[in-house]
Structures are given as C-alpha cells and as structure tokens.
Coordinates of C-alpha atoms (C1' of nucleotides) in Angstrom, one line a residue:
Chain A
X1 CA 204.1 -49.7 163.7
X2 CA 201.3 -51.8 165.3
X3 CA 200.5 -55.0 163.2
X4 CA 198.0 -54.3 160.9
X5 CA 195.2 -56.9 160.5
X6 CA 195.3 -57.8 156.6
X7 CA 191.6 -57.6 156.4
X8 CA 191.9 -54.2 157.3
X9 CA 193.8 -53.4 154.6
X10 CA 191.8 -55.0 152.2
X11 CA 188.8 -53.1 153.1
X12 CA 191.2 -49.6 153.4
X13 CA 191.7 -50.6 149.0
X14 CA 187.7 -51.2 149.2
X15 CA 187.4 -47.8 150.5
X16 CA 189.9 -46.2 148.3
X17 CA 187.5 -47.7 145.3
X18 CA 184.6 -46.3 146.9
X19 CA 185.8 -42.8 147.4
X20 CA 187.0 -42.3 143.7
X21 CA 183.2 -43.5 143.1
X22 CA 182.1 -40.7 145.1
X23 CA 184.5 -38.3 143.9
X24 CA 183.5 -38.9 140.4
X25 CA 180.0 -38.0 141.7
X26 CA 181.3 -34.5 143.0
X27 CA 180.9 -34.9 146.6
X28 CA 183.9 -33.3 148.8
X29 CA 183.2 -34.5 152.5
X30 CA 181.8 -38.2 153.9
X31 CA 181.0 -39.7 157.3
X32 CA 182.3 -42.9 158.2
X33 CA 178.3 -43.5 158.6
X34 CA 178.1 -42.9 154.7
X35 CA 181.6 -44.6 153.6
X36 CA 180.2 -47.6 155.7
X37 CA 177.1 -47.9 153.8
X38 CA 178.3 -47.7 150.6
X39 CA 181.1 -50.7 151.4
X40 CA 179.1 -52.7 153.6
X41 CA 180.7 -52.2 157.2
X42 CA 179.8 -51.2 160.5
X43 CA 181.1 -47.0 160.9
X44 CA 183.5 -48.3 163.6
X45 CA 185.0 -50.2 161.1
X46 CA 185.5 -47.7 159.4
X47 CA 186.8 -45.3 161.5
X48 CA 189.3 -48.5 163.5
X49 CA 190.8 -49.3 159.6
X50 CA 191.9 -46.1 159.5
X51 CA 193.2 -45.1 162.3
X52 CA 195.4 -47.8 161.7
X53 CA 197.2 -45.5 159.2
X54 CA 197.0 -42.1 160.9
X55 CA 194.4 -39.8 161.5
X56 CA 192.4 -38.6 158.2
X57 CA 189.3 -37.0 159.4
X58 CA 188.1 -33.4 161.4
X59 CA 186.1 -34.2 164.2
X60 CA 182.5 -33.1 164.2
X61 CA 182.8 -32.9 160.8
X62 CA 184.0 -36.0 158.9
X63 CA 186.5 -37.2 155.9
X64 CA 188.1 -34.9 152.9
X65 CA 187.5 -37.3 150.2
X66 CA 190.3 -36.0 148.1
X67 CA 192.7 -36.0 150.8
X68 CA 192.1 -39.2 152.2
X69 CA 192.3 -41.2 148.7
X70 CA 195.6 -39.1 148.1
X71 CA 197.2 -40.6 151.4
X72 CA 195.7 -44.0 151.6
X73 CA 196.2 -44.8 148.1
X74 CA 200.2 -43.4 148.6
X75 CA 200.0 -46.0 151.7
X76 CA 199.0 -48.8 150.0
X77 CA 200.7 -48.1 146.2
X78 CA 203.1 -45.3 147.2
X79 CA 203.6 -42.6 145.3
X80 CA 204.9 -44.3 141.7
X81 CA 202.5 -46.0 139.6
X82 CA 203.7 -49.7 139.3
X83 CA 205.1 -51.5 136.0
X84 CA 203.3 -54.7 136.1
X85 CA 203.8 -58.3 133.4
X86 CA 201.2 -60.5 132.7
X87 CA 202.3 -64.1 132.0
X88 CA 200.5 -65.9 129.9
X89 CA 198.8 -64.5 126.7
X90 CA 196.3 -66.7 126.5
X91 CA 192.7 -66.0 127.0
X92 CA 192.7 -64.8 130.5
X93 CA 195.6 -63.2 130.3
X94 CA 194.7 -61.2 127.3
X95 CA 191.7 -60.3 128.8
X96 CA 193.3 -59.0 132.1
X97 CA 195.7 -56.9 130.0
X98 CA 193.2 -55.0 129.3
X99 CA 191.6 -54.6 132.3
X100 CA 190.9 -51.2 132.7
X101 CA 191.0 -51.2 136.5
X102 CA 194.6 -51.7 136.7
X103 CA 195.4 -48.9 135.4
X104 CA 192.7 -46.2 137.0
X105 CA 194.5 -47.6 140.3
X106 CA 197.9 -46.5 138.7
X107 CA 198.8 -50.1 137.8
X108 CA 200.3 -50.2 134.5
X109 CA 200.2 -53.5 132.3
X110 CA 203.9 -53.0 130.5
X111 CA 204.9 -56.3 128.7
X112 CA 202.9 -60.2 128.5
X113 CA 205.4 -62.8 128.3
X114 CA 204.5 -66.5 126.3
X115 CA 206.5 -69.4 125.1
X116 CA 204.2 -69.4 122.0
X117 CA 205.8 -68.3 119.2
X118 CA 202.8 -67.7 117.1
X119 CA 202.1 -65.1 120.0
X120 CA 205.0 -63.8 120.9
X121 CA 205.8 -60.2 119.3
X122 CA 202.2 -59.5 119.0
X123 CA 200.7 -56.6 120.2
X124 CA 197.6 -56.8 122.8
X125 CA 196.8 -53.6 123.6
X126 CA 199.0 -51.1 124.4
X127 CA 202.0 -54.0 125.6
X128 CA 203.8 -56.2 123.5
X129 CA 204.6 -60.1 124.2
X130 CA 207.9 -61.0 124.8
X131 CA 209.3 -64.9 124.5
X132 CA 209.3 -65.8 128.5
X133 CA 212.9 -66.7 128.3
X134 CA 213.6 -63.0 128.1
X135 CA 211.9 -62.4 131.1
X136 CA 214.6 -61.3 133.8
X137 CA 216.2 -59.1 131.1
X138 CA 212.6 -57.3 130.4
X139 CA 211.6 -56.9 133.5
X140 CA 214.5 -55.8 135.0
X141 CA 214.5 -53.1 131.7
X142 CA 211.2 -52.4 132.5
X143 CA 211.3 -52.2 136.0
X144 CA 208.7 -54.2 136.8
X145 CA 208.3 -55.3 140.5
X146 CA 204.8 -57.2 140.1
X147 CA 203.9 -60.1 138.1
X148 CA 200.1 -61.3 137.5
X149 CA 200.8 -65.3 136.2
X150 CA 197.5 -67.0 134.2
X151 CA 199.5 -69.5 132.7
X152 CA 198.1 -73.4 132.5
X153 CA 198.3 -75.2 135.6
X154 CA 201.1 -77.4 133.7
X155 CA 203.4 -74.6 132.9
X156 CA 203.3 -73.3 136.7
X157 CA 206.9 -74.7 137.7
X158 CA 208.4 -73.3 134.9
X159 CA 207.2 -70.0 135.6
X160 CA 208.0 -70.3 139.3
X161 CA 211.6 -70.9 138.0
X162 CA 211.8 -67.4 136.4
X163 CA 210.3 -65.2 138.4
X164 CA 212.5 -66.6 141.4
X165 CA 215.3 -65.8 138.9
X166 CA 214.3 -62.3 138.3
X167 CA 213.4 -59.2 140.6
X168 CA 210.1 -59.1 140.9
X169 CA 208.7 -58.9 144.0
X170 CA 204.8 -59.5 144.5
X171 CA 203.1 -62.1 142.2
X172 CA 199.0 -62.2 141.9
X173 CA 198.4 -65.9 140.7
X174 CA 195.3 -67.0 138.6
X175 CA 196.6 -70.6 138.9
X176 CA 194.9 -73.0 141.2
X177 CA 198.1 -74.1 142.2
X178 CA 199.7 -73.2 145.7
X179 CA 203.4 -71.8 144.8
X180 CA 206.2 -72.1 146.6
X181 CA 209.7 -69.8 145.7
X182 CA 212.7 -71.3 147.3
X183 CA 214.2 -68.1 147.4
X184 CA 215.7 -66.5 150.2
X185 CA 214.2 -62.9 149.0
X186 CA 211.1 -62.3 150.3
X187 CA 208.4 -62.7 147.3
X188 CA 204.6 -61.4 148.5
X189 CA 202.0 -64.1 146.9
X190 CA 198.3 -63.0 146.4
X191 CA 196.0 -66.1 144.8
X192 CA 193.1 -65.6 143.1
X193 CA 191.1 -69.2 142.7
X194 CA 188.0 -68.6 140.5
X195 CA 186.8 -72.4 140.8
X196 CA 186.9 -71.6 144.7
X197 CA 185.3 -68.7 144.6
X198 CA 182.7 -70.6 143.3
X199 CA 182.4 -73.6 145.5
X200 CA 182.1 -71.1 148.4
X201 CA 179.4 -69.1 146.8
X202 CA 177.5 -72.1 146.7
X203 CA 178.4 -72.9 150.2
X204 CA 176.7 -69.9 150.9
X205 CA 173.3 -69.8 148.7
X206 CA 172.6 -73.2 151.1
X207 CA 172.9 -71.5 154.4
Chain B
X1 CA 175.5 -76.8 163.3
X2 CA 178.2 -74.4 165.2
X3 CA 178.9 -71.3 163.5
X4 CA 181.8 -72.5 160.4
X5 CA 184.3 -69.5 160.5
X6 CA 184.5 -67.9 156.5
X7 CA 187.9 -68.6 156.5
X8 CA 187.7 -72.2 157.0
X9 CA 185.1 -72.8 154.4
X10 CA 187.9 -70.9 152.0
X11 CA 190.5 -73.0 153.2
X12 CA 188.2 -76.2 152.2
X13 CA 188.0 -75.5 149.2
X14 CA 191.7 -75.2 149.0
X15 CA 192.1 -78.8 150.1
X16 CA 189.9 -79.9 147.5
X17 CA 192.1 -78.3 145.0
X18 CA 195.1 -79.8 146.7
X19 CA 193.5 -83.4 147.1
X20 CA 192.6 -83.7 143.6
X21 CA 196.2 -82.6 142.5
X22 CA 197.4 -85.3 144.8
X23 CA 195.1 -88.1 143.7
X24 CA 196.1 -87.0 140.0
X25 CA 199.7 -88.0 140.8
X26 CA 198.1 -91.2 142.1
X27 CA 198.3 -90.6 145.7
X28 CA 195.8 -92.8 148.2
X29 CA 196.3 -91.3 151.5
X30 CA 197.4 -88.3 152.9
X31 CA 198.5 -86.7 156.5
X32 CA 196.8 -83.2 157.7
X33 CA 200.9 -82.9 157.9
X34 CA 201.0 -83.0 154.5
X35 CA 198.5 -81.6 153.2
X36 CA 199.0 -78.2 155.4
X37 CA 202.7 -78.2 153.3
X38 CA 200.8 -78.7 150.2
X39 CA 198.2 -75.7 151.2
X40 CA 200.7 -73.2 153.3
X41 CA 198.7 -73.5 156.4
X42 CA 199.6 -75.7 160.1
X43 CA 198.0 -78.8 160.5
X44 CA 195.9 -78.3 163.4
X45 CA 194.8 -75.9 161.2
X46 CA 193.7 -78.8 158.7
X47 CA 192.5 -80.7 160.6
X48 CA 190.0 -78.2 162.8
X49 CA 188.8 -77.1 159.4
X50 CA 187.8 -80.5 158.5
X51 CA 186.1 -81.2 162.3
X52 CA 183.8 -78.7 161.4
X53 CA 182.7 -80.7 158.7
X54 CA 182.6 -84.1 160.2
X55 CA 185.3 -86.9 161.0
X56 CA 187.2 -87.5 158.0
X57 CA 190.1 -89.3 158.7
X58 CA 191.5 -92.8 160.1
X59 CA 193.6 -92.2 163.9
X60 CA 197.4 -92.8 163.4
X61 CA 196.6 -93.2 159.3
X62 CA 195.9 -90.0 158.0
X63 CA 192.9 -89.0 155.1
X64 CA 191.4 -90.9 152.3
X65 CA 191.9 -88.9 149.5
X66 CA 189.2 -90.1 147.0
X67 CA 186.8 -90.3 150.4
X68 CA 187.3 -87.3 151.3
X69 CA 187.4 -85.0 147.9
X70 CA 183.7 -86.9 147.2
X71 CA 182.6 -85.8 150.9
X72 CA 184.0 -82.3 151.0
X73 CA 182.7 -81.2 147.5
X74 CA 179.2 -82.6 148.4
X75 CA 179.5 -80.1 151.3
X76 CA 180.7 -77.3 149.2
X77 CA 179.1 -77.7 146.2
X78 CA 176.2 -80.6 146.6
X79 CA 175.8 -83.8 144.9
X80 CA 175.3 -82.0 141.5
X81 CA 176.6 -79.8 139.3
X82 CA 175.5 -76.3 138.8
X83 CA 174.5 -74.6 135.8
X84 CA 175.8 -70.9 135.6
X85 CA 175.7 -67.8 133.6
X86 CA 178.0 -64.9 132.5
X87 CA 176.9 -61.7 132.7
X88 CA 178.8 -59.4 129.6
X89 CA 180.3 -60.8 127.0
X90 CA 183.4 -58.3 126.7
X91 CA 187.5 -59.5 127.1
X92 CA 186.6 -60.9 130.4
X93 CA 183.4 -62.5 130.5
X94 CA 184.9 -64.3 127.2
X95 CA 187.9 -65.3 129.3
X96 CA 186.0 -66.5 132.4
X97 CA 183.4 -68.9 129.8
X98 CA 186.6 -70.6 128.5
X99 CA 187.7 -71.0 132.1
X100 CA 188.7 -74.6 132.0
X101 CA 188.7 -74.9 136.0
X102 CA 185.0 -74.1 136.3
X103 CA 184.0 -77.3 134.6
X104 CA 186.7 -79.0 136.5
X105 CA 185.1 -78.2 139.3
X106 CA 181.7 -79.2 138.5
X107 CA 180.3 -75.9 137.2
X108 CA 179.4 -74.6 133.9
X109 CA 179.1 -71.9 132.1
X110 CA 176.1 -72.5 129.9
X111 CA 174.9 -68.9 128.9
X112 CA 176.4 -65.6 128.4
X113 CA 174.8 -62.3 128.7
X114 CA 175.1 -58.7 126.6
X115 CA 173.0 -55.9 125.5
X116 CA 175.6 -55.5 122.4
X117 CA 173.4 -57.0 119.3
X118 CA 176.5 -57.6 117.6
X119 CA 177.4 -60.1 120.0
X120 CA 174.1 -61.7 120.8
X121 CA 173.5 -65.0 119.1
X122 CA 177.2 -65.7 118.7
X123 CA 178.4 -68.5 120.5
X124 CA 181.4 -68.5 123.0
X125 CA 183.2 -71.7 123.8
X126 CA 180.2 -74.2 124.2
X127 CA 177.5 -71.1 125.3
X128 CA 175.7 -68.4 123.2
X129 CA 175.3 -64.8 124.0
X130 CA 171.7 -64.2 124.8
X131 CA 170.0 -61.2 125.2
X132 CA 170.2 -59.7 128.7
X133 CA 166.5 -58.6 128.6
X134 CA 166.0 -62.4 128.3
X135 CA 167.8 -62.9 131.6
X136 CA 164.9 -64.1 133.5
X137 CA 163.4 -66.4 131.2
X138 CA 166.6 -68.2 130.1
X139 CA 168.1 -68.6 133.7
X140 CA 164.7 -70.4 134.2
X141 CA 164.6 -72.4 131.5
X142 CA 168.4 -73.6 131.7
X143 CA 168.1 -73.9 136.0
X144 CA 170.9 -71.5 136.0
X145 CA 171.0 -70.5 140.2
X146 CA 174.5 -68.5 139.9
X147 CA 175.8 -66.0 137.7
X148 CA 179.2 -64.6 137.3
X149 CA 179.0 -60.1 136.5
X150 CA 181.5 -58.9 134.0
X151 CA 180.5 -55.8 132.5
X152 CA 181.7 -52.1 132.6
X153 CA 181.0 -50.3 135.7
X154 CA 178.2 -48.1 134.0
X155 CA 175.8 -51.2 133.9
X156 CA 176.1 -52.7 137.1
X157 CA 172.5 -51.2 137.9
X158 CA 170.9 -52.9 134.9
X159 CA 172.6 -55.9 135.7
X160 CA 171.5 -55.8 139.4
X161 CA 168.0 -55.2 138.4
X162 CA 168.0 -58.0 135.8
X163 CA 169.4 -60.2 139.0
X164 CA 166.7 -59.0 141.3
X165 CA 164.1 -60.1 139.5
X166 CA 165.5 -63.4 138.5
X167 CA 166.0 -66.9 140.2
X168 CA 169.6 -66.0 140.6
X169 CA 170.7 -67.4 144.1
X170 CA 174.0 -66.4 144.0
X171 CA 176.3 -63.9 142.1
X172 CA 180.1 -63.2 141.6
X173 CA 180.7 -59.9 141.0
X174 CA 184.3 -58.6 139.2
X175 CA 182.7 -55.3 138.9
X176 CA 184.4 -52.8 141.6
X177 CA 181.4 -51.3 142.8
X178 CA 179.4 -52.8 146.3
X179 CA 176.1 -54.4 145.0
X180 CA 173.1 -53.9 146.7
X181 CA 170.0 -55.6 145.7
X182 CA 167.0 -54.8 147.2
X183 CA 164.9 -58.3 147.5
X184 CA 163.6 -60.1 150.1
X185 CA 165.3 -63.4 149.4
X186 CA 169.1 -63.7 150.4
X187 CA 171.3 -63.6 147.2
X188 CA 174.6 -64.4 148.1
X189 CA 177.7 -62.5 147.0
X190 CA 181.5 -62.9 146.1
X191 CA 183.2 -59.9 145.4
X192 CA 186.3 -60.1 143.2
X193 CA 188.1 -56.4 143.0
X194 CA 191.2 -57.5 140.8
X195 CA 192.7 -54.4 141.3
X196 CA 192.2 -54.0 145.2
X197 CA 194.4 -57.0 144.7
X198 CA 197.2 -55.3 143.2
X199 CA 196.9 -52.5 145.6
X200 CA 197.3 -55.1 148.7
X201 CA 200.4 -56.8 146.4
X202 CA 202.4 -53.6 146.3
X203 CA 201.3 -52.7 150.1
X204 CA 203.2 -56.3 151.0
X205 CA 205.9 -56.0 149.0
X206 CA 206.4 -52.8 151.0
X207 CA 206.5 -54.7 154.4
Chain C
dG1 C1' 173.8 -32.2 167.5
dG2 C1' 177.0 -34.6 164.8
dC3 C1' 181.3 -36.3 164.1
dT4 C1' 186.2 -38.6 164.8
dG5 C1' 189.6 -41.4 167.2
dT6 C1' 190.7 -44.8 170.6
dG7 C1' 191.2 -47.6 174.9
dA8 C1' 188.6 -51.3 176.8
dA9 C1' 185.5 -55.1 176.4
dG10 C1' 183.8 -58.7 174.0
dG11 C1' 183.8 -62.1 170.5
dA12 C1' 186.0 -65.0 167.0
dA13 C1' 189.5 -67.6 165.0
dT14 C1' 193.9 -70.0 165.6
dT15 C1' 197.2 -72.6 168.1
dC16 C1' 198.3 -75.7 171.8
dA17 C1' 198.3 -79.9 174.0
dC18 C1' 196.8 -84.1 174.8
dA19 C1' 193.5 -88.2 174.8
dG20 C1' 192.5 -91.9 172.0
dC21 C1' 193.5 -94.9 168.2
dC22 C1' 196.2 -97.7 164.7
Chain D
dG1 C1' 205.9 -94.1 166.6
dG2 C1' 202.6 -91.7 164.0
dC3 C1' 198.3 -90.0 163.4
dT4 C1' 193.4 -87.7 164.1
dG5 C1' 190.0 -85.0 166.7
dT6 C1' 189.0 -81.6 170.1
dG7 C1' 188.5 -78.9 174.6
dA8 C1' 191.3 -75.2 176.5
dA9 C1' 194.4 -71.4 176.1
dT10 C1' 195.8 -67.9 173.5
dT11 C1' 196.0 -64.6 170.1
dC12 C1' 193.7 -61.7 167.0
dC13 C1' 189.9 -58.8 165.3
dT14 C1' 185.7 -56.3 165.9
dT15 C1' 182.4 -53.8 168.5
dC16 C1' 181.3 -50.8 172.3
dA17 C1' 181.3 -46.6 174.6
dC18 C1' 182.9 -42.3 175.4
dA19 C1' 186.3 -38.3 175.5
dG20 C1' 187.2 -34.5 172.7
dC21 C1' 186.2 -31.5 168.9
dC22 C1' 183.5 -28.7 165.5

DNA sequence: GGCTGTGAAGGAATTCACAGCC
DNA sequence: GGCTGTGAATTCCTTCACAGCC
C-alpha cells in the first residue's frame, strides 16, 4: 500500500461523520461536489482521499452513502467496535465518559481507572472505576486496546508507567505533556492540547 | 510577512508548553536540540519554526527560555489575556470551565452559556450560566472575543446564529458537525471531533 | 451533461547543509 | 566544539485536467 498522508485520513473520519449526518437526513447518493461542501474541501479532495482506500463511487453517478460509511468506517475502526478506559475520573474524565460520540462511532467507554479511593468503585455512567493499580489485569479482562488519559499533569509518569506495562495499544492524551513509552512495542499517541487549541485560535482571529 | 505554514504555528504552541515545563524545573537556556527531544520533532525543524517568527536565539548558545516563552506567547496570544465563554453547560462544557490549563495559559473562562433554566444562574467554577438569548449582550459587556461550543448536536444552529450576530471573533467547536456562518467578518474556527480522534487512534494502531 | 478516478503538474512543507557566531 | 539561522534540495501533499463511464 502507498503511504497514506495522515491528513487524509483525518478528513476520510470527517467524512465518515458527515455521511451518517446525511444518512440520518434520508439521502442515499452524494457527489464529491456535495460531500465537499458540507466538510469544507475542494471535490478533488475528495475524490484523491478516497481513492487512497479503493474505489467507492459509480462514475457518472456518484457515492452510495451507506456503502461507503460501511467500508471506510471498517478501514479506519475495522469491523469490532473497540473497548476503550478512561484514566482519570476527574472532571474531564467524567465528562468524556459520557460522551456520546464515542460510542455512535462504535467506541465503547468500558472501565475509568483512579487512585482516589473516595472514587474508585463508583459508578459513572454505564462503567465502573477501578483502583489504577489494577489496570493491566482489567484491561487485559476487558480487552481493551485504547486508553484516553485526562489525569493531572503531575500524575502523567505514573500513568506512562502502566500503560507501557499493559497491552494497550493507542493512547489519546488530554495532558499537555509530550509522552514518551520506552517500550519496544509500538504504542500509537494522538494529543489533544485544549490550551493550544486556543493560542492558535487566537493566532488566527489576528490574521 | 511570508505565508507561516499551520503546522508550525501548532508546533509553537507546543514549545511554549514545553518551555514553560522546562523553566518550571528551573532551566535558563535551552538548545533547538533539546527542545525537539522534549516536543518529538527534529531540530531544524525547531528552529525554522521559530525563523518564521523572528531571531530568537544566541549563535553557538542556544534559546533564552524566559525570553523567548514572553516573545512567542505575545505572538500567539498578544500582550493580554482573553476573556472567553462556554457555550452549554452540560458534562463537558462543565469540564472544559474547570479546565485548569486555560487560565494557565492566559485565558479564561468567564461565562457559560444554556437554554436549560434549571441551570441558568448557577455558577460553575468562578463563572455563571447565563442565558444564551443574552449571548450578545454579555459577550459585550464582559469583552469576551472567543467562545468554546459544547452542546448536543441538535443546537448547533441556535448556537451558530447566536455567534453570528455577536462580537465573537473566534470559536472552538467540539460539536461534530462543519459550522458555517454566514457573516461578512472572518470568524475563525478550531474544530475538535473527539471521536474522529479515536477513529484515526485505532486506524494507527492498525499500521 | 454530470460524475468518478488518477497520472501529471504544481505548490507547500520539511530536511539538508553550511555560513556565521560564540 | 557547539550552536543558530537560512537558502537550496528534497519530499510530501494538493490541485489540475482529462480519460472513461453512466
């Protein structure tokens, strides 16, 4: 396979989103012309992403909405939904378990781990927390492959220290703190920075 | 000025993070060598970010870090701080205005937004839920220029009309749908699609 | 006519390599 | 020796333009 720029996966998800959106409205077929408008790309775009992935559309005619989110979606989550941990109950964390998102994208928030004994055992949602020294026992139980950390910045290296122990695989951190797994196993990193998110939308409202 | 690549404006605002990490550990000066460890990227890369920007280091020394945190920020986010609102008042609007690395980072949350009357007039962290059809006049009154969306999917249109008609300069948006505002003046947008992010997370861990 | 898929061209971002400085 | 700043080279991504299909 070809490399794959990673920006065109990330707009492939985008489009994924979009389609449901549409779906939901009761349309069957799209253009690239339409999908483009709705995610704010060019229709070349469009139609380069995904023929990245294989060919998804009927010339002349365009894009079976149902069809396409049923392949790219297997592409990009495969065909399982995913078991996925939060760590850190605290306000983000419990917030983000119940993100409803997750699981219409067939993510599935399974267990929160803490080292707060006052929360661990508790109930948030539909997933209990468990004490975080449990954690490669649970998740391996579990099987949970993904791990979304929103700890405090100060419990970070503790945190790194358990996950490199466990089996997860792919980690989306809240913490505004680059990590770094000595591991030999190959663990995917995806970091969300809120503060930065904002610096750079100021950035941009001076241009 | 040349034309700043998006991607090095992001990466800025990683080195701020980083530099102010260091300098908390009591560190003076630092190398684009070191720093690039620090931030996962090369240091050519480091330092061609910060050329855009200006001259920001000493030859054969390396970077002030206190200099150049003060400099960079200015860039990113201007001398002062901002003043910014959350838009729904749910799990995750809650979260983000107890966010303790906005105010770190010189923004705060000073006003939260719902429709819900139950939770207008309470008050969340150091900020009180105000009525969203008051969105206008209380973004003017508190110089609020950025807002932060958090509310179900089904409102986004409200929401984006409320914006339109505002003084709101610049938005981030968790809300997975593409905004489109229909005003003459530019208001710039973040999007933050947490699940896109798992969706990209399980596509890596694939790879 | 309207549409997709794709090689080729063009443009943009990153990496290289080195001049200049401490 | 170690470091920054930067034009040049390279690599990567996007846009163009058109063949082929409905």
């Amino acid at each position: 396979m070809k490399n794959i720029p990673i920006a065109s996966v990330e707009r492939v998800a985008k489009y994924i989103r979009c389609l449901k959106h549409l779906q939901s409205k009761g349309e069957e077929i799209v253009s690239s012309k339409k999908l483009a408008e709705h995610t704010q790309v060019t229709p070349e775009q469009v139609r380069k992403d995904l023929s990245y992935f294989g060919k998804f559309g009927k010339t002349g005619t365009g894009y079976n909405i149902k069809k396409v989110v049923k392949r790219l979606s297997n592409i990009l989550k495969g065909r399982k939904n995913w078991n996925v941990c939060i760590i850190g109950a605290g306000a983000l964390g419990t917030a983000l378990s119940r993100y409803q998102g997750f699981r219409d994208a067939g993510y599935n928030i399974v267990a929160l781990f803490d080292k707060d004994p006052e929360k661990i055992g508790k109930k948030i949602g539909s997933a209990e927390v468990y004490d975080i020294k449990k954690f490669s026992d649970i998740t391996k139980k579990k099987d949970i492959k993904l791990a979304i950390i929103a700890v405090p910045a100060e419990s970070i290296e503790e945190v790194e220290e358990y996950i490199a122990k466990s089996q997860i695989k792919g980690v989306l951190n809240f913490v505004p703190v680059t990590l770094n797994f000595n591991t030999k196993r190959k663990i995917a990193i995806i970091e969300v920075d809120l503060a930065q998110k904002l610096y750079i939308l100021s950035y941009l409202t001076k241009k």
